[in-house]
Each structure stands twice: as structure tokens, then as C-alpha cells.
Amino acid sequence: MRRIVSCLALLLALATAGYAAQGGNNKEPLKIKSDTLNTDNEKKTATFEGKVVARQGDMTLYTDRLVVTYSGPNNEVSQVEAFGNVRIVQEERQATGAHGIYDPKQARIILDGNPKVVSGEDVVTGRIITYYVNEQKSVVTSGPKERVEAVIHPGGKNVGAKP
Amino acid sequence: MHNFNNFKRFLGVLAVVASLLVIATIVFRMQQEVAPKLSVRKLPLQVDVSLHKFHYTETKQGIKRWELTADRADYNKQADISYLSGVQMVVHGAGGLGELLITADRGEYNNGTRDIALIGNVRGKSNKGYGFSAPRVNYVAARSMLQTSERARLTDIGSELEGTGMEYYTQTRKFRLLKDVSAVYRQGGK
């Protein structure tokens, strides 16, 4: 039992620690490409649609629709919300889900809609995957129908490597 | 007596001939005088009225919507279009959105529809800090919309947005970029 818990903790750390780079990246410019853009001055939102690709530092997000919310006198990005076929890639790590929210102020990424984190051959799934960027930790939450599942390969080639 | 009558006839003919000579001289001199030169510049073809320092204000229910100023406006009555040079357009925003100042090398103001084509080096700058630029922008009066099918660039505090094809609604300041969008957001607004 202790071994399973240790393995799970290791996997979670490995599977999501890659996004720790986000802590260093969140002052990097956020660059977005898409087919179309709609802005709403009242709501302070910019909605990118169609083959959206967003890059910040070495992290790249792909999705169908991305809503950037900004606020304050300097128009700081306060939230980035992705809808549909969300895929976050950093080096060999990849997180997917139907919906994702990045909150730069709280340095937190929340993925839901069958979220999955894949690092090499290791896979974690649950109802919601939340990654706290500054603490470099993640919480995988189970739901009534979606239990947390982890597939780990202790002897795999990624052991000891920081995903 | 006969000689006296001949002399009177001779004097009468002489008077008539002298009068004719005087009239002919006057007419000849009048024709010799040079016509005065026109003091105004000849208007180009297809221009019925040319105005300098043109200014037009569009209001709706007593509220200014936009103002159009040009160094010169040449009005073509047949086309009902004023061809403008040195164009400035000020769009007054509703609900405290501030003013948007647009400049262009030249423009075409359609008097019927009140649409304006802004052509050449079109730049918009708001007093709220954002702006745009494009080679050509049309103002569609019925929709209070600035529209272009060309590449447009928008800047705001902390962001730069580019795309091909733009629709910019001046009363709400909402805008759309229609394709090939690229955007950069800089944290800290720098």
C-alpha cells in the first residue's frame, strides 16, 4: 500500500511538474494565433476561434476556442479559458481535456472534461486536474462516476526524469 | 439753287459716312481689348464645387456621432461624392468610450449614404490608449462600423492584435478580425 501511494505521488509530481515551468513562464508574452477574433470592450474579453494555438514560454496550448479576459489599467490578462479539444504540450508532456482554465493571478490551471495528463508512458485521469504552478503540485479529483486512475511504469524510461 | 441742293446732299452723305467710321472704330477697339484673366483656378473635370477646410458633423438625436474634417473637398454632383484630402475623422463614443481620432491621406464621402472611404495610411487613435492602422478603411454609416478587407493592426495597452479583415463597431468599440489572426499579450502591460 505504501508503495502504491509513493508511486502515485511520484507519478503526480512527474506528470504535472512540467508545468512548473509555467511559474517562470507566466511573465513571458502570451502569443496566440487563430482564424478569427472577437473582442468585447464591456466584458474586457477577446475570443479567439478556429485552430487556436497559444504559446507562453515553452508551453503550447491548442484548442477550438480561447477566451482571454483582461482587467485593470494595464489590461493584465486575468484569465485564459479554453473550450473544446484542449491540449497543452510542454516538451514530451501533454495534458488534454474538453475545457481548461488558466488563472495567472492564482498561478493555477484547471482541466476538466475527461482530463488526462500523459508523460511518456505514465497516464493520470480523473474528473478534474488542478495544477498549482508556484507550489508545483497538482490535485486530481475524482467524481461520482470518474475515479482517479493512474497508470505508472516504475521501470519506465522516464523514471527520475522531470517531465 | 441746284448747286446748293447738291452741296446739302454731299454734306448729308459725309455725315453718314463719318458716323459709320466712328461706330466702326469703336467696335474695332472694343474687339481689340484683351479679356480679363479669370481670378479663380479652373476646376478639374467632374468637380462641381471645391471647398477648402471642409468640416461636416453627423448628429443623431442632438448628439454628435462623428465629425469629418478635410483640407480640401471636391464635390462631384453627378456621383454625389466629395473627394477629400488631408482627412481627419473624430468618432464620439457612447457611454464614456471616449473619442477615436482617425487620420487618412484622402477619403471619399458619399453624400447620399454618408459612408466614408478612408484611403492611404489610415490610423486610428483613441484617448483611452488603443489604436489601429490599415491601408484602407470604410466607414459604414448605417452600422456605425469601420470595415476593411485588408490587413489591420490593433494595439492597446499590453496587447498587439493583427488580422486580415476587420469590423470595428464605433458605438460599442467591439471589433472582429476575420482571418489569419495573431495576437501578443504582454503581462504587466509593457
XYZ file of C-alpha atoms in Angstrom:
353
model
C 0.000 0.000 0.000
C 2.786 2.374 0.951
C 4.474 1.580 -2.324
C 1.329 2.383 -4.306
C 0.900 5.733 -2.546
C 4.551 6.533 -3.157
C 4.252 5.608 -6.802
C 1.085 7.667 -7.180
C 2.686 10.695 -5.526
C 5.709 10.307 -7.757
C 3.539 9.987 -10.831
C 1.516 13.064 -9.992
C 4.659 15.007 -9.413
C 6.177 13.741 -12.636
C 3.052 14.084 -14.693
C 2.458 17.677 -13.847
C 5.779 19.063 -12.707
C 6.471 20.020 -16.253
C 4.014 22.848 -15.834
C 6.228 24.129 -13.025
C 7.990 25.913 -15.821
C 4.828 27.939 -16.016
C 5.952 29.681 -12.855
C 8.871 31.048 -14.777
C 6.849 31.488 -17.931
C 3.936 33.490 -16.704
C 5.767 36.772 -17.284
C 6.571 35.731 -20.838
C 4.353 37.245 -23.516
C 1.320 35.185 -24.433
C 1.235 34.714 -28.220
C -1.944 33.499 -29.877
C -2.840 32.548 -33.446
C -6.329 31.742 -34.665
C -8.718 32.044 -37.593
C -10.924 34.767 -36.090
C -11.027 37.136 -33.136
C -13.957 38.911 -31.482
C -13.437 41.427 -28.724
C -15.935 42.802 -26.252
C -14.878 46.084 -24.711
C -17.529 45.942 -21.971
C -16.700 42.442 -20.829
C -12.999 43.004 -21.459
C -12.722 39.761 -23.354
C -11.070 38.610 -26.559
C -12.434 35.412 -28.095
C -10.183 33.536 -30.489
C -11.820 30.842 -32.621
C -10.666 28.282 -35.155
C -7.431 26.335 -34.844
C -6.278 28.316 -31.829
C -2.636 27.988 -30.835
C -1.448 29.859 -27.741
C 2.180 29.905 -26.647
C 3.766 31.173 -23.472
C 7.388 30.302 -22.938
C 7.875 26.645 -23.804
C 4.233 25.734 -23.200
C 1.781 25.492 -26.100
C -1.978 25.202 -25.871
C -4.189 24.012 -28.723
C -7.952 24.386 -28.630
C -11.072 25.203 -30.655
C -11.932 28.405 -28.811
C -9.979 30.535 -26.377
C -11.351 33.405 -24.319
C -8.804 35.838 -22.898
C -10.109 38.063 -20.117
C -8.133 41.147 -19.161
C -8.603 43.773 -16.497
C -7.011 46.679 -14.688
C -5.367 49.836 -16.020
C -2.615 47.823 -17.708
C -5.011 45.320 -19.259
C -3.375 42.432 -17.448
C -4.543 39.014 -18.589
C -6.666 37.828 -15.682
C -7.920 34.533 -17.131
C -7.478 32.322 -20.167
C -10.282 29.832 -20.787
C -10.121 27.140 -23.452
C -13.145 25.324 -24.889
C -13.065 22.176 -26.965
C -10.231 19.765 -27.714
C -7.878 21.352 -25.214
C -4.322 20.083 -25.478
C -1.422 21.514 -23.511
C 2.030 20.450 -24.619
C 5.374 21.042 -22.968
C 8.307 19.083 -24.246
C 7.203 15.424 -24.001
C 4.380 16.092 -21.563
C 0.818 16.543 -22.668
C -2.426 17.333 -20.867
C -5.793 17.054 -22.555
C -9.408 17.797 -21.682
C -12.594 19.291 -23.039
C -12.184 22.506 -21.096
C -9.402 24.321 -19.306
C -8.910 27.492 -17.301
C -5.605 29.202 -16.641
C -5.644 31.810 -13.879
C -2.356 33.745 -13.943
C -3.039 35.568 -10.647
C -3.520 32.324 -8.753
C -0.976 30.559 -10.937
C -3.387 27.677 -11.430
C -4.523 25.533 -14.338
C -7.770 23.589 -14.092
C -8.609 20.927 -16.647
C -11.951 19.138 -16.844
C -13.980 17.162 -19.345
C -12.168 13.841 -19.244
C -8.859 15.398 -18.277
C -5.755 13.379 -18.806
C -2.089 14.005 -18.161
C 0.348 11.920 -20.133
C 4.055 11.880 -19.544
C 5.893 9.286 -21.528
C 4.069 6.077 -20.767
C 2.547 7.352 -17.494
C -1.089 8.443 -17.516
C -3.315 10.057 -14.866
C -7.041 10.672 -15.311
C -9.859 11.905 -13.063
C -12.767 14.332 -13.055
C -10.727 17.499 -12.571
C -6.987 18.014 -12.673
C -5.769 21.177 -10.975
C -2.170 22.217 -11.131
C -0.798 24.864 -8.767
C 2.056 26.437 -10.657
C 4.000 28.066 -7.842
C 3.710 25.115 -5.472
C 4.465 22.734 -8.318
C 1.808 20.373 -7.124
C -1.382 19.004 -8.598
C -4.635 17.684 -7.305
C -6.583 15.076 -9.214
C -10.188 14.999 -8.120
C -12.477 12.070 -8.651
C -16.180 12.335 -9.319
C -19.120 10.065 -8.616
C -18.563 8.332 -11.914
C -14.962 9.244 -12.613
C -12.471 7.751 -10.228
C -8.852 8.786 -10.247
C -6.880 6.389 -12.343
C -3.161 6.179 -12.683
C -1.081 4.028 -14.922
C 2.539 4.151 -13.936
C 5.588 2.458 -15.229
C 8.104 2.426 -12.356
C 10.775 0.926 -14.527
C 9.999 3.093 -17.494
C 12.465 5.280 -19.305
C 11.004 8.409 -17.704
C 11.721 7.417 -14.128
C 13.831 10.046 -12.462
C 13.367 12.454 -15.321
C 11.459 15.637 -14.706
C 8.601 15.606 -17.199
C -30.158 126.654 -106.434
C -29.382 123.286 -107.974
C -25.743 123.566 -106.795
C -26.903 124.382 -103.250
C -29.045 121.222 -103.105
C -26.107 119.106 -104.332
C -23.914 120.598 -101.614
C -26.523 119.736 -98.902
C -26.729 116.181 -100.225
C -22.956 115.925 -100.161
C -22.855 117.140 -96.515
C -25.537 114.587 -95.560
C -23.616 111.710 -97.138
C -20.422 112.932 -95.469
C -22.157 112.975 -92.066
C -23.447 109.423 -92.536
C -20.006 108.159 -93.634
C -18.338 109.920 -90.654
C -20.850 108.370 -88.248
C -20.243 104.923 -89.692
C -16.471 105.390 -89.338
C -16.851 106.407 -85.694
C -19.044 103.353 -84.963
C -16.635 101.060 -86.801
C -13.701 102.483 -84.837
C -15.495 101.953 -81.519
C -16.443 98.371 -82.407
C -12.902 97.627 -83.619
C -11.360 98.992 -80.403
C -13.758 97.009 -78.244
C -12.749 93.832 -80.033
C -9.061 94.649 -79.578
C -9.355 94.873 -75.769
C -7.976 91.739 -74.032
C -10.500 89.772 -71.983
C -9.623 89.895 -68.244
C -7.992 86.740 -66.863
C -10.030 84.515 -64.549
C -9.161 85.191 -60.935
C -10.240 81.686 -59.786
C -8.473 78.426 -60.548
C -10.140 76.269 -63.119
C -11.836 73.267 -61.505
C -10.812 69.838 -62.676
C -13.192 67.829 -64.774
C -16.060 66.150 -62.897
C -15.769 68.605 -59.973
C -18.702 70.903 -59.470
C -17.704 72.580 -56.196
C -14.340 72.714 -54.447
C -14.201 73.582 -50.775
C -11.203 74.307 -48.612
C -11.202 73.417 -44.911
C -14.228 71.170 -45.210
C -15.980 70.259 -41.949
C -19.014 68.061 -41.505
C -20.683 66.933 -38.297
C -23.067 63.987 -38.067
C -25.527 64.113 -35.180
C -28.233 61.765 -34.040
C -30.948 62.954 -31.658
C -28.870 66.010 -30.929
C -25.787 64.012 -30.012
C -22.612 64.218 -32.076
C -21.765 60.875 -33.673
C -18.762 61.867 -35.704
C -17.050 64.828 -37.294
C -15.250 64.881 -40.611
C -12.603 67.467 -41.455
C -10.573 67.734 -44.647
C -8.063 70.202 -46.050
C -9.973 70.148 -49.304
C -13.182 68.627 -50.625
C -14.053 68.389 -54.329
C -17.736 67.684 -54.834
C -18.934 65.740 -57.850
C -22.650 66.345 -58.218
C -23.258 63.504 -60.666
C -21.682 60.876 -58.399
C -22.821 62.728 -55.250
C -19.390 62.116 -53.762
C -16.965 64.529 -52.127
C -13.335 63.649 -52.743
C -11.351 64.633 -49.668
C -7.663 65.179 -48.988
C -5.944 65.547 -45.623
C -8.745 63.743 -43.798
C -9.453 63.690 -40.073
C -12.440 61.923 -38.592
C -13.386 62.090 -34.925
C -15.779 59.388 -33.722
C -17.547 60.159 -30.487
C -18.114 57.021 -28.445
C -21.230 56.339 -26.433
C -21.205 55.595 -22.717
C -17.887 57.217 -21.881
C -15.949 55.291 -24.506
C -14.025 58.416 -25.380
C -13.063 59.829 -28.744
C -11.448 57.982 -31.594
C -9.381 60.160 -33.947
C -8.835 58.696 -37.415
C -6.499 60.219 -39.989
C -6.015 59.281 -43.648
C -4.253 60.679 -46.699
C -7.521 61.009 -48.567
C -11.145 59.989 -48.469
C -14.404 59.766 -50.356
C -17.573 60.939 -48.657
C -20.800 59.652 -50.182
C -23.372 62.358 -49.519
C -26.322 60.011 -50.031
C -25.348 57.119 -47.813
C -22.959 59.157 -45.602
C -20.451 56.346 -45.955
C -16.812 57.357 -45.966
C -13.913 55.583 -47.638
C -10.677 56.404 -45.821
C -7.739 55.694 -48.110
C -3.993 55.641 -47.571
C -2.148 55.368 -44.291
C -5.300 55.101 -42.195
C -4.595 55.368 -38.470
C -6.956 55.457 -35.520
C -6.020 56.565 -32.021
C -8.323 56.730 -29.041
C -7.890 58.834 -25.946
C -8.212 55.585 -23.978
C -4.905 54.333 -25.308
C -5.788 51.952 -28.100
C -5.386 52.387 -31.826
C -5.430 50.718 -35.214
C -3.866 51.043 -38.636
C -4.732 49.735 -42.106
C -4.124 50.769 -45.715
C -7.821 51.445 -46.310
C -10.909 51.539 -44.087
C -14.555 52.121 -44.968
C -16.940 53.742 -42.512
C -20.401 52.207 -42.993
C -22.724 54.819 -41.536
C -25.846 52.629 -41.291
C -23.983 50.205 -38.994
C -21.645 52.718 -37.304
C -18.875 50.392 -38.371
C -15.334 50.731 -39.642
C -14.611 47.919 -42.054
C -11.645 46.745 -44.074
C -10.817 43.617 -46.031
C -7.095 44.309 -45.794
C -4.548 43.562 -43.103
C -5.291 45.542 -39.948
C -3.248 46.036 -36.810
C -4.715 46.972 -33.438
C -2.742 48.000 -30.390
C -3.817 48.528 -26.824
C -2.020 48.768 -23.512
C -0.256 45.438 -23.233
C -1.528 43.878 -26.455
C -0.947 43.839 -30.204
C -3.506 42.219 -32.481
C -3.303 41.641 -36.224
C -5.612 40.064 -38.749
C -6.893 40.222 -42.290
C -10.291 41.845 -42.494
C -11.663 43.963 -39.660
C -15.055 45.076 -38.440
C -14.906 47.761 -35.777
C -18.182 48.949 -34.241
C -17.596 52.547 -33.204
C -20.510 52.879 -30.779
C -19.571 49.828 -28.706
C -15.873 49.606 -29.612
C -16.294 45.889 -30.260
C -14.266 44.591 -33.154
C -13.698 41.446 -35.161
C -10.679 40.226 -37.047
C -11.910 37.894 -39.756
C -8.937 35.657 -40.569
C -5.245 34.940 -40.035
C -5.247 36.370 -36.525
C -2.122 36.769 -34.448
C -2.030 38.352 -31.002
C 0.559 39.138 -28.356
C -0.334 39.918 -24.737
C 2.431 41.258 -22.532
C 1.997 40.792 -18.831
C 2.475 43.987 -16.887
C 1.070 45.950 -19.772
C 4.554 46.747 -21.109
